[in-house]
PDB file of C-alpha atoms in Angstrom:
ATOM      1  CA  MET A   4      -2.091 -12.465 -16.626  1.00 47.00           C
ATOM      2  CA  MET A   5      -3.708  -9.041 -16.941  1.00 49.00           C
ATOM      3  CA  LYS A   6      -6.972 -10.560 -18.193  1.00 56.00           C
ATOM      4  CA  LYS A   7      -6.992 -13.109 -15.380  1.00 49.00           C
ATOM      5  CA  ILE A   8      -6.526 -10.456 -12.671  1.00 48.00           C
ATOM      6  CA  THR A   9      -9.217  -8.256 -14.212  1.00 53.00           C
ATOM      7  CA  LYS A  10     -11.646 -11.188 -14.216  1.00 55.00           C
ATOM      8  CA  ILE A  11     -10.812 -12.010 -10.596  1.00 51.00           C
ATOM      9  CA  PHE A  12     -11.308  -8.392  -9.495  1.00 50.00           C
ATOM     10  CA  SER A  13     -14.631  -8.132 -11.365  1.00 57.00           C
ATOM     11  CA  ALA A  14     -15.807 -11.447  -9.918  1.00 57.00           C
ATOM     12  CA  MET A  15     -14.983 -10.286  -6.385  1.00 53.00           C
ATOM     13  CA  ILE A  16     -17.077  -7.140  -6.802  1.00 55.00           C
ATOM     14  CA  PHE A  17     -19.958  -9.156  -8.267  1.00 58.00           C
ATOM     15  CA  LEU A  18     -19.713 -11.716  -5.468  1.00 56.00           C
ATOM     16  CA  SER A  19     -19.683  -8.998  -2.826  1.00 53.00           C
ATOM     17  CA  VAL A  20     -23.003  -7.653  -4.092  1.00 53.00           C
ATOM     18  CA  ILE A  21     -24.591 -11.116  -3.944  1.00 54.00           C
ATOM     19  CA  VAL A  22     -23.317 -12.149  -0.519  1.00 52.00           C
ATOM     20  CA  SER A  23     -23.137  -8.767   1.210  1.00 51.00           C
ATOM     21  CA  GLY A  24     -25.858  -9.957   3.569  1.00 55.00           C
ATOM     22  CA  GLN A  25     -23.790 -12.979   4.623  1.00 66.00           C
ATOM     23  CA  VAL A  26     -20.370 -11.385   5.035  1.00 78.00           C
ATOM     24  CA  GLN A  27     -18.946  -7.992   5.912  1.00 82.00           C
ATOM     25  CA  PHE A  28     -18.372  -6.037   2.726  1.00 85.00           C
ATOM     26  CA  THR A  29     -16.058  -2.986   2.894  1.00 89.00           C
ATOM     27  CA  PRO A  30     -15.504  -0.851  -0.213  1.00 92.00           C
ATOM     28  CA  SER A  31     -13.295   2.257  -0.189  1.00 94.00           C
ATOM     29  CA  LEU A  32     -12.150   4.914  -2.655  1.00 95.00           C
ATOM     30  CA  TYR A  33      -9.141   7.258  -2.489  1.00 97.00           C
ATOM     31  CA  TYR A  34      -7.754  10.198  -4.427  1.00 97.00           C
ATOM     32  CA  THR A  35      -4.096  11.243  -4.037  1.00 97.00           C
ATOM     33  CA  TYR A  36      -2.325  14.327  -5.364  1.00 98.00           C
ATOM     34  CA  GLY A  37       1.487  14.324  -5.431  1.00 96.00           C
ATOM     35  CA  ASN A  38       3.515  17.555  -5.492  1.00 96.00           C
ATOM     36  CA  TYR A  39       7.138  16.905  -6.588  1.00 95.00           C
ATOM     37  CA  SER A  40      10.050  19.232  -5.810  1.00 95.00           C
ATOM     38  CA  ASN A  41      11.329  18.768  -9.407  1.00 91.00           C
ATOM     39  CA  GLN A  42       8.156  20.373 -10.830  1.00 88.00           C
ATOM     40  CA  ASN A  43       6.372  17.083 -11.554  1.00 93.00           C
ATOM     41  CA  TYR A  44       2.911  16.332 -10.199  1.00 95.00           C
ATOM     42  CA  SER A  45       0.796  13.192  -9.979  1.00 96.00           C
ATOM     43  CA  ASN A  46      -2.841  12.167  -9.697  1.00 97.00           C
ATOM     44  CA  SER A  47      -3.955   8.791  -8.406  1.00 96.00           C
ATOM     45  CA  PHE A  48      -7.351   7.121  -8.033  1.00 96.00           C
ATOM     46  CA  ALA A  49      -7.603   3.872  -6.060  1.00 96.00           C
ATOM     47  CA  GLY A  50     -10.419   1.532  -5.105  1.00 95.00           C
ATOM     48  CA  TYR A  51     -10.482  -1.356  -2.626  1.00 96.00           C
ATOM     49  CA  VAL A  52     -12.972  -4.114  -1.834  1.00 94.00           C
ATOM     50  CA  THR A  53     -12.612  -6.345   1.245  1.00 93.00           C
ATOM     51  CA  LEU A  54     -14.803  -9.328   2.102  1.00 91.00           C
ATOM     52  CA  ALA A  55     -14.687 -10.676   5.667  1.00 90.00           C
ATOM     53  CA  PHE A  56     -16.080 -14.175   6.239  1.00 87.00           C
ATOM     54  CA  LYS A  57     -16.894 -14.745   9.939  1.00 81.00           C
ATOM     55  CA  ASN A  58     -13.836 -12.606  10.823  1.00 76.00           C
ATOM     56  CA  SER A  59     -11.523 -15.493   9.963  1.00 83.00           C
ATOM     57  CA  ASP A  60     -11.085 -15.245   6.198  1.00 91.00           C
ATOM     58  CA  PHE A  61     -10.497 -11.977   4.348  1.00 93.00           C
ATOM     59  CA  ILE A  62     -10.332 -11.439   0.589  1.00 94.00           C
ATOM     60  CA  THR A  63      -9.189  -8.097  -0.823  1.00 95.00           C
ATOM     61  CA  GLY A  64      -9.131  -6.692  -4.337  1.00 95.00           C
ATOM     62  CA  ALA A  65      -7.508  -3.357  -5.201  1.00 96.00           C
ATOM     63  CA  PHE A  66      -7.150  -1.170  -8.275  1.00 95.00           C
ATOM     64  CA  GLU A  67      -5.053   1.996  -8.706  1.00 96.00           C
ATOM     65  CA  GLN A  68      -4.618   4.296 -11.684  1.00 96.00           C
ATOM     66  CA  LEU A  69      -1.685   6.745 -11.434  1.00 96.00           C
ATOM     67  CA  GLN A  70      -0.388   9.413 -13.792  1.00 96.00           C
ATOM     68  CA  ILE A  71       2.745  11.539 -13.351  1.00 94.00           C
ATOM     69  CA  ASN A  72       3.037  14.666 -15.499  1.00 92.00           C
ATOM     70  CA  ASN A  73       6.049  16.664 -16.652  1.00 89.00           C
ATOM     71  CA  ASP A  74       6.468  19.339 -19.339  1.00 86.00           C
ATOM     72  CA  GLU A  75       8.404  16.839 -21.473  1.00 88.00           C
ATOM     73  CA  TRP A  76       6.933  13.450 -20.559  1.00 90.00           C
ATOM     74  CA  THR A  77       4.077  11.571 -18.911  1.00 93.00           C
ATOM     75  CA  TYR A  78       4.043   8.295 -17.013  1.00 93.00           C
ATOM     76  CA  SER A  79       0.835   6.300 -16.524  1.00 95.00           C
ATOM     77  CA  GLN A  80       0.570   3.269 -14.261  1.00 95.00           C
ATOM     78  CA  THR A  81      -2.079   0.687 -13.425  1.00 96.00           C
ATOM     79  CA  MET A  82      -1.799  -1.539 -10.357  1.00 97.00           C
ATOM     80  CA  LEU A  83      -4.031  -4.544  -9.649  1.00 97.00           C
ATOM     81  CA  THR A  84      -3.822  -6.442  -6.362  1.00 97.00           C
ATOM     82  CA  ALA A  85      -5.450  -9.541  -4.897  1.00 96.00           C
ATOM     83  CA  GLY A  86      -4.974 -10.507  -1.251  1.00 96.00           C
ATOM     84  CA  TYR A  87      -6.066 -13.263   1.128  1.00 95.00           C
ATOM     85  CA  THR A  88      -5.803 -13.504   4.918  1.00 96.00           C
ATOM     86  CA  LYS A  89      -6.514 -16.654   6.937  1.00 94.00           C
ATOM     87  CA  THR A  90      -6.939 -16.615  10.710  1.00 94.00           C
ATOM     88  CA  ILE A  91      -6.067 -19.696  12.773  1.00 94.00           C
ATOM     89  CA  PHE A  92      -5.841 -18.010  16.139  1.00 93.00           C
ATOM     90  CA  PRO A  93      -3.351 -16.970  17.418  1.00 96.00           C
ATOM     91  CA  PHE A  94      -1.790 -17.069  13.926  1.00 97.00           C
ATOM     92  CA  TYR A  95      -2.631 -14.975  10.872  1.00 96.00           C
ATOM     93  CA  PHE A  96      -1.472 -15.898   7.375  1.00 97.00           C
ATOM     94  CA  LYS A  97      -1.554 -13.190   4.716  1.00 97.00           C
ATOM     95  CA  PHE A  98      -0.737 -13.416   1.003  1.00 97.00           C
ATOM     96  CA  ASN A  99      -0.756 -10.656  -1.634  1.00 98.00           C
ATOM     97  CA  TYR A 100      -0.082 -10.526  -5.346  1.00 98.00           C
ATOM     98  CA  SER A 101       0.180  -7.317  -7.388  1.00 97.00           C
ATOM     99  CA  HIS A 102       0.700  -6.698 -11.075  1.00 97.00           C
ATOM    100  CA  VAL A 103       1.874  -3.211 -12.077  1.00 96.00           C
ATOM    101  CA  MET A 104       1.869  -1.949 -15.668  1.00 96.00           C
ATOM    102  CA  GLY A 105       3.587   1.341 -16.528  1.00 94.00           C
ATOM    103  CA  LYS A 106       4.007   3.366 -19.708  1.00 93.00           C
ATOM    104  CA  PHE A 107       6.429   6.276 -20.254  1.00 90.00           C
ATOM    105  CA  ASP A 108       5.784   8.711 -23.114  1.00 91.00           C
ATOM    106  CA  PHE A 109       8.401  11.297 -24.117  1.00 87.00           C
ATOM    107  CA  LEU A 110       6.407  14.221 -25.519  1.00 84.00           C
ATOM    108  CA  PRO A 111       8.870  16.118 -27.794  1.00 79.00           C
ATOM    109  CA  PHE A 112       9.718  12.972 -29.775  1.00 79.00           C
ATOM    110  CA  PRO A 113       7.825   9.733 -30.555  1.00 81.00           C
ATOM    111  CA  PHE A 114       9.582   7.671 -27.878  1.00 82.00           C
ATOM    112  CA  SER A 115       7.926   5.459 -25.291  1.00 85.00           C
ATOM    113  CA  TYR A 116       8.530   2.310 -23.279  1.00 87.00           C
ATOM    114  CA  LYS A 117       6.558   0.010 -21.011  1.00 91.00           C
ATOM    115  CA  ASP A 118       7.479  -1.787 -17.815  1.00 93.00           C
ATOM    116  CA  TYR A 119       5.840  -4.608 -15.893  1.00 95.00           C
ATOM    117  CA  LEU A 120       6.239  -5.404 -12.216  1.00 96.00           C
ATOM    118  CA  ASN A 121       5.074  -8.546 -10.405  1.00 98.00           C
ATOM    119  CA  ILE A 122       4.944  -8.461  -6.606  1.00 98.00           C
ATOM    120  CA  TYR A 123       4.635 -11.570  -4.412  1.00 98.00           C
ATOM    121  CA  ASN A 124       4.155 -11.046  -0.676  1.00 98.00           C
ATOM    122  CA  ALA A 125       3.713 -13.477   2.245  1.00 98.00           C
ATOM    123  CA  ASN A 126       3.175 -12.662   5.935  1.00 98.00           C
ATOM    124  CA  LEU A 127       2.966 -14.574   9.198  1.00 98.00           C
ATOM    125  CA  ILE A 128       1.588 -12.845  12.308  1.00 98.00           C
ATOM    126  CA  TYR A 129       1.385 -14.192  15.859  1.00 98.00           C
ATOM    127  CA  ASN A 130      -0.821 -12.703  18.571  1.00 97.00           C
ATOM    128  CA  TYR A 131       0.629 -12.815  22.088  1.00 96.00           C
ATOM    129  CA  TYR A 132      -1.534 -10.999  24.641  1.00 94.00           C
ATOM    130  CA  LEU A 133      -1.326  -7.293  23.690  1.00 96.00           C
ATOM    131  CA  PHE A 134       1.333  -7.857  21.017  1.00 97.00           C
ATOM    132  CA  TYR A 135       1.162  -8.827  17.359  1.00 97.00           C
ATOM    133  CA  LEU A 136       4.519 -10.167  16.151  1.00 98.00           C
ATOM    134  CA  GLY A 137       4.913 -10.453  12.399  1.00 97.00           C
ATOM    135  CA  THR A 138       7.370 -11.292   9.664  1.00 98.00           C
ATOM    136  CA  SER A 139       7.004 -10.564   5.958  1.00 98.00           C
ATOM    137  CA  PHE A 140       8.819 -11.418   2.724  1.00 98.00           C
ATOM    138  CA  THR A 141       8.281  -9.607  -0.574  1.00 98.00           C
ATOM    139  CA  TYR A 142       9.705 -10.592  -3.955  1.00 98.00           C
ATOM    140  CA  GLN A 143       9.503  -8.185  -6.891  1.00 98.00           C
ATOM    141  CA  ASP A 144      10.406  -8.831 -10.522  1.00 97.00           C
ATOM    142  CA  LEU A 145      10.578  -5.690 -12.687  1.00 95.00           C
ATOM    143  CA  ASN A 146      10.858  -5.945 -16.466  1.00 93.00           C
ATOM    144  CA  GLY A 147      11.319  -2.747 -18.433  1.00 84.00           C
ATOM    145  CA  PHE A 148      13.814   0.041 -19.038  1.00 81.00           C
ATOM    146  CA  LYS A 149      15.860  -1.112 -16.020  1.00 88.00           C
ATOM    147  CA  PRO A 150      15.120  -4.754 -15.095  1.00 93.00           C
ATOM    148  CA  VAL A 151      15.731  -5.530 -11.416  1.00 96.00           C
ATOM    149  CA  VAL A 152      14.760  -8.081  -8.793  1.00 97.00           C
ATOM    150  CA  VAL A 153      13.942  -6.766  -5.325  1.00 98.00           C
ATOM    151  CA  LYS A 154      13.759  -8.785  -2.098  1.00 98.00           C
ATOM    152  CA  GLN A 155      12.443  -7.366   1.159  1.00 98.00           C
ATOM    153  CA  PHE A 156      12.584  -8.930   4.618  1.00 98.00           C
ATOM    154  CA  LYS A 157      10.463  -7.227   7.241  1.00 98.00           C
ATOM    155  CA  PHE A 158       9.679  -7.702  10.921  1.00 98.00           C
ATOM    156  CA  ASN A 159       6.816  -5.997  12.695  1.00 98.00           C
ATOM    157  CA  ILE A 160       5.770  -5.480  16.311  1.00 98.00           C
ATOM    158  CA  ASP A 161       2.365  -4.011  17.181  1.00 98.00           C
ATOM    159  CA  TRP A 162       1.679  -3.156  20.810  1.00 97.00           C
ATOM    160  CA  ILE A 163      -1.917  -2.400  21.799  1.00 96.00           C
ATOM    161  CA  ALA A 164      -1.082  -0.328  24.851  1.00 94.00           C
ATOM    162  CA  SER A 165      -4.706   0.556  25.584  1.00 93.00           C
ATOM    163  CA  SER A 166      -8.034   1.140  23.886  1.00 90.00           C
ATOM    164  CA  LYS A 167      -6.683   4.531  22.787  1.00 94.00           C
ATOM    165  CA  PHE A 168      -3.020   3.862  21.927  1.00 96.00           C
ATOM    166  CA  THR A 169      -1.337   1.433  19.523  1.00 97.00           C
ATOM    167  CA  PHE A 170       2.386   1.581  18.765  1.00 98.00           C
ATOM    168  CA  SER A 171       4.117  -0.215  15.875  1.00 98.00           C
ATOM    169  CA  VAL A 172       7.727  -0.585  14.767  1.00 98.00           C
ATOM    170  CA  SER A 173       8.917  -2.313  11.567  1.00 98.00           C
ATOM    171  CA  PRO A 174      12.592  -2.877  10.677  1.00 98.00           C
ATOM    172  CA  LEU A 175      13.167  -3.648   6.981  1.00 98.00           C
ATOM    173  CA  TYR A 176      16.053  -5.068   4.941  1.00 98.00           C
ATOM    174  CA  THR A 177      16.017  -4.619   1.150  1.00 98.00           C
ATOM    175  CA  THR A 178      18.268  -5.977  -1.587  1.00 98.00           C
ATOM    176  CA  VAL A 179      18.184  -4.844  -5.229  1.00 97.00           C
ATOM    177  CA  THR A 180      20.060  -6.669  -7.988  1.00 97.00           C
ATOM    178  CA  ASP A 181      21.751  -3.403  -9.016  1.00 94.00           C
ATOM    179  CA  GLY A 182      23.939  -3.830  -5.916  1.00 94.00           C
ATOM    180  CA  ARG A 183      21.996  -1.969  -3.230  1.00 96.00           C
ATOM    181  CA  SER A 184      21.581  -3.424   0.262  1.00 98.00           C
ATOM    182  CA  LEU A 185      19.413  -1.122   2.358  1.00 98.00           C
ATOM    183  CA  THR A 186      18.122  -1.047   5.924  1.00 98.00           C
ATOM    184  CA  SER A 187      15.384   1.096   7.421  1.00 98.00           C
ATOM    185  CA  VAL A 188      12.902   1.219  10.258  1.00 98.00           C
ATOM    186  CA  TYR A 189       9.359   2.563  10.297  1.00 98.00           C
ATOM    187  CA  ALA A 190       7.359   3.445  13.409  1.00 98.00           C
ATOM    188  CA  ASN A 191       3.870   4.768  13.934  1.00 97.00           C
ATOM    189  CA  LEU A 192       1.582   5.744  16.767  1.00 98.00           C
ATOM    190  CA  LYS A 193      -2.196   5.434  16.527  1.00 97.00           C
ATOM    191  CA  TYR A 194      -4.302   7.484  18.937  1.00 97.00           C
ATOM    192  CA  THR A 195      -8.083   7.336  19.336  1.00 95.00           C
ATOM    193  CA  PRO A 196      -9.083  10.119  21.754  1.00 95.00           C
ATOM    194  CA  VAL A 197     -12.812   9.580  21.087  1.00 93.00           C
ATOM    195  CA  LYS A 198     -14.729   6.915  19.180  1.00 89.00           C
ATOM    196  CA  MET A 199     -15.315   9.098  16.147  1.00 93.00           C
ATOM    197  CA  LEU A 200     -11.683  10.203  15.693  1.00 95.00           C
ATOM    198  CA  THR A 201      -8.425   8.305  15.050  1.00 96.00           C
ATOM    199  CA  ILE A 202      -5.058  10.008  14.506  1.00 97.00           C
ATOM    200  CA  THR A 203      -2.004   8.132  13.199  1.00 98.00           C
ATOM    201  CA  LEU A 204       1.531   9.549  13.059  1.00 98.00           C
ATOM    202  CA  GLY A 205       4.348   7.689  11.279  1.00 98.00           C
ATOM    203  CA  ALA A 206       7.971   8.132  10.212  1.00 98.00           C
ATOM    204  CA  MET A 207      10.703   6.155   8.448  1.00 97.00           C
ATOM    205  CA  ALA A 208      14.458   6.452   9.010  1.00 97.00           C
ATOM    206  CA  GLY A 209      17.241   4.772   7.037  1.00 97.00           C
ATOM    207  CA  LYS A 210      17.163   3.787   3.367  1.00 97.00           C
ATOM    208  CA  ARG A 211      14.853   1.634   1.273  1.00 98.00           C
ATOM    209  CA  ALA A 212      13.788   1.188  -2.370  1.00 96.00           C
ATOM    210  CA  TYR A 213      10.758  -0.240  -4.177  1.00 96.00           C
ATOM    211  CA  TYR A 214       8.929  -0.501  -0.862  1.00 97.00           C
ATOM    212  CA  PHE A 215       5.673  -2.492  -0.940  1.00 96.00           C
ATOM    213  CA  ASP A 216       3.261  -1.902   1.943  1.00 96.00           C
ATOM    214  CA  GLU A 217       1.449  -5.186   2.556  1.00 95.00           C
ATOM    215  CA  ASN A 218      -1.204  -3.484   4.695  1.00 92.00           C
ATOM    216  CA  LEU A 219      -2.077  -0.518   2.486  1.00 92.00           C
ATOM    217  CA  LEU A 220      -1.334  -2.455  -0.743  1.00 93.00           C
ATOM    218  CA  THR A 221       0.695   0.444  -2.134  1.00 94.00           C
ATOM    219  CA  ILE A 222       4.205   0.656  -3.545  1.00 93.00           C
ATOM    220  CA  PHE A 223       6.969   3.248  -3.836  1.00 93.00           C
ATOM    221  CA  ASN A 224       8.359   1.898  -7.101  1.00 89.00           C
ATOM    222  CA  GLN A 225      10.637   4.833  -7.878  1.00 90.00           C
ATOM    223  CA  ASP A 226      14.122   3.581  -8.720  1.00 92.00           C
ATOM    224  CA  GLU A 227      15.862   6.147  -6.504  1.00 94.00           C
ATOM    225  CA  THR A 228      16.630   5.226  -2.902  1.00 97.00           C
ATOM    226  CA  GLN A 229      14.083   6.561  -0.437  1.00 97.00           C
ATOM    227  CA  LYS A 230      15.825   8.289   2.494  1.00 97.00           C
ATOM    228  CA  LYS A 231      13.052   9.751   4.603  1.00 96.00           C
ATOM    229  CA  LEU A 232       9.310   9.555   5.135  1.00 97.00           C
ATOM    230  CA  TYR A 233       6.883  10.996   7.648  1.00 98.00           C
ATOM    231  CA  GLY A 234       3.167  11.552   7.634  1.00 98.00           C
ATOM    232  CA  ALA A 235      -0.120  11.864   9.456  1.00 98.00           C
ATOM    233  CA  LYS A 236      -3.561  10.361   8.936  1.00 97.00           C
ATOM    234  CA  VAL A 237      -6.852  11.524  10.421  1.00 97.00           C
ATOM    235  CA  GLU A 238      -9.890   9.228  10.257  1.00 96.00           C
ATOM    236  CA  LEU A 239     -13.305  10.644  11.042  1.00 95.00           C
ATOM    237  CA  ASN A 240     -15.793   7.918  11.980  1.00 92.00           C
ATOM    238  CA  LEU A 241     -19.112   9.583  11.212  1.00 88.00           C
ATOM    239  CA  THR A 242     -20.961   6.335  11.999  1.00 85.00           C
ATOM    240  CA  LYS A 243     -19.929   2.735  12.688  1.00 80.00           C
ATOM    241  CA  GLN A 244     -20.029   2.122   8.939  1.00 84.00           C
ATOM    242  CA  PHE A 245     -18.969   5.451   7.418  1.00 90.00           C
ATOM    243  CA  ILE A 246     -15.316   6.602   7.646  1.00 94.00           C
ATOM    244  CA  LEU A 247     -13.578   9.613   6.070  1.00 96.00           C
ATOM    245  CA  PRO A 248      -9.740   9.359   6.012  1.00 96.00           C
ATOM    246  CA  VAL A 249      -7.423  12.280   5.181  1.00 98.00           C
ATOM    247  CA  VAL A 250      -3.663  11.724   4.804  1.00 98.00           C
ATOM    248  CA  PHE A 251      -0.547  13.875   4.408  1.00 98.00           C
ATOM    249  CA  GLN A 252       2.802  12.262   3.632  1.00 98.00           C
ATOM    250  CA  TYR A 253       6.274  13.620   2.911  1.00 98.00           C
ATOM    251  CA  SER A 254       8.700  11.314   1.082  1.00 97.00           C
ATOM    252  CA  GLU A 255      12.328  12.182   0.328  1.00 97.00           C
ATOM    253  CA  PHE A 256      14.479  10.485  -2.309  1.00 96.00           C
ATOM    254  CA  GLU A 257      18.079  11.092  -3.409  1.00 94.00           C
ATOM    255  CA  THR A 258      17.423  14.041  -5.748  1.00 94.00           C
ATOM    256  CA  TYR A 259      13.844  15.145  -5.027  1.00 95.00           C
ATOM    257  CA  ASN A 260      10.974  14.950  -2.548  1.00 96.00           C
ATOM    258  CA  ILE A 261       7.223  14.434  -2.840  1.00 97.00           C
ATOM    259  CA  LYS A 262       4.338  15.762  -0.771  1.00 97.00           C
ATOM    260  CA  TYR A 263       1.266  13.535  -0.990  1.00 97.00           C
ATOM    261  CA  PHE A 264      -2.265  14.645  -0.096  1.00 98.00           C
ATOM    262  CA  THR A 265      -4.935  11.928   0.108  1.00 98.00           C
ATOM    263  CA  ALA A 266      -8.674  11.979   0.775  1.00 97.00           C
ATOM    264  CA  GLY A 267     -10.924   8.960   0.825  1.00 95.00           C
ATOM    265  CA  ILE A 268     -14.209   7.394   1.777  1.00 94.00           C
ATOM    266  CA  LYS A 269     -14.714   3.994   3.413  1.00 92.00           C
ATOM    267  CA  TYR A 270     -17.976   2.198   4.087  1.00 89.00           C
ATOM    268  CA  LYS A 271     -18.686  -1.050   5.964  1.00 80.00           C
ATOM    269  CA  LEU A 272     -21.809  -2.939   4.917  1.00 73.00           C
TER     270      LEU A 272
END
């Protein structure tokens, strides 16, 4: 499976170079630093490639390399994602698949283990005037130190209030085979005061675990229950093609919290 995904991702990049004159080609790169309250820290590098065909078909490939460091252990993780979106107005159909490979190394002694996570995600979105109404289902199968199956049911409402304001709310229900049944809600406000600047504020209340974001193609795959999240993103549109995003995010779990700092670059060809 790993070899197949790698070949698909490489083929998508190669194809994008060949057909960049026929379709919209959008590559982006991100670096994230995580500061943990339990003295851990993380570094993550991620790359994304999106191909838009006549604004009706979208293909996305993503790659992320993460490492978490502690005085006594290290955890390295690789995440590969392929996504496809089909537009049949006023409906949008979105499908994502991710494969996550992790390795834990205990430094004082020769002990290590590996885990593998497969993520299957399907979305249906309906556009009604200024509203986008969506539903999403995510199935996760984790094999490793603690095998679990995670199911997530999500609803989403996006309201385009004006050319400057967009408001979104997303209730989520999560079940984990270790017995957890969790509910949460996430809301964000996007504000574009001028064409070159976009500010997004977001917050989550309730409880969730192993949350997969089908839009950002990221996952909180910590086993602990996530209890709180809030953050802000600033996007500077230097030109119509060149975008610089900067993100701060605070995430709180049962026994620790994490502050994430992200900087990226996005370019539309």
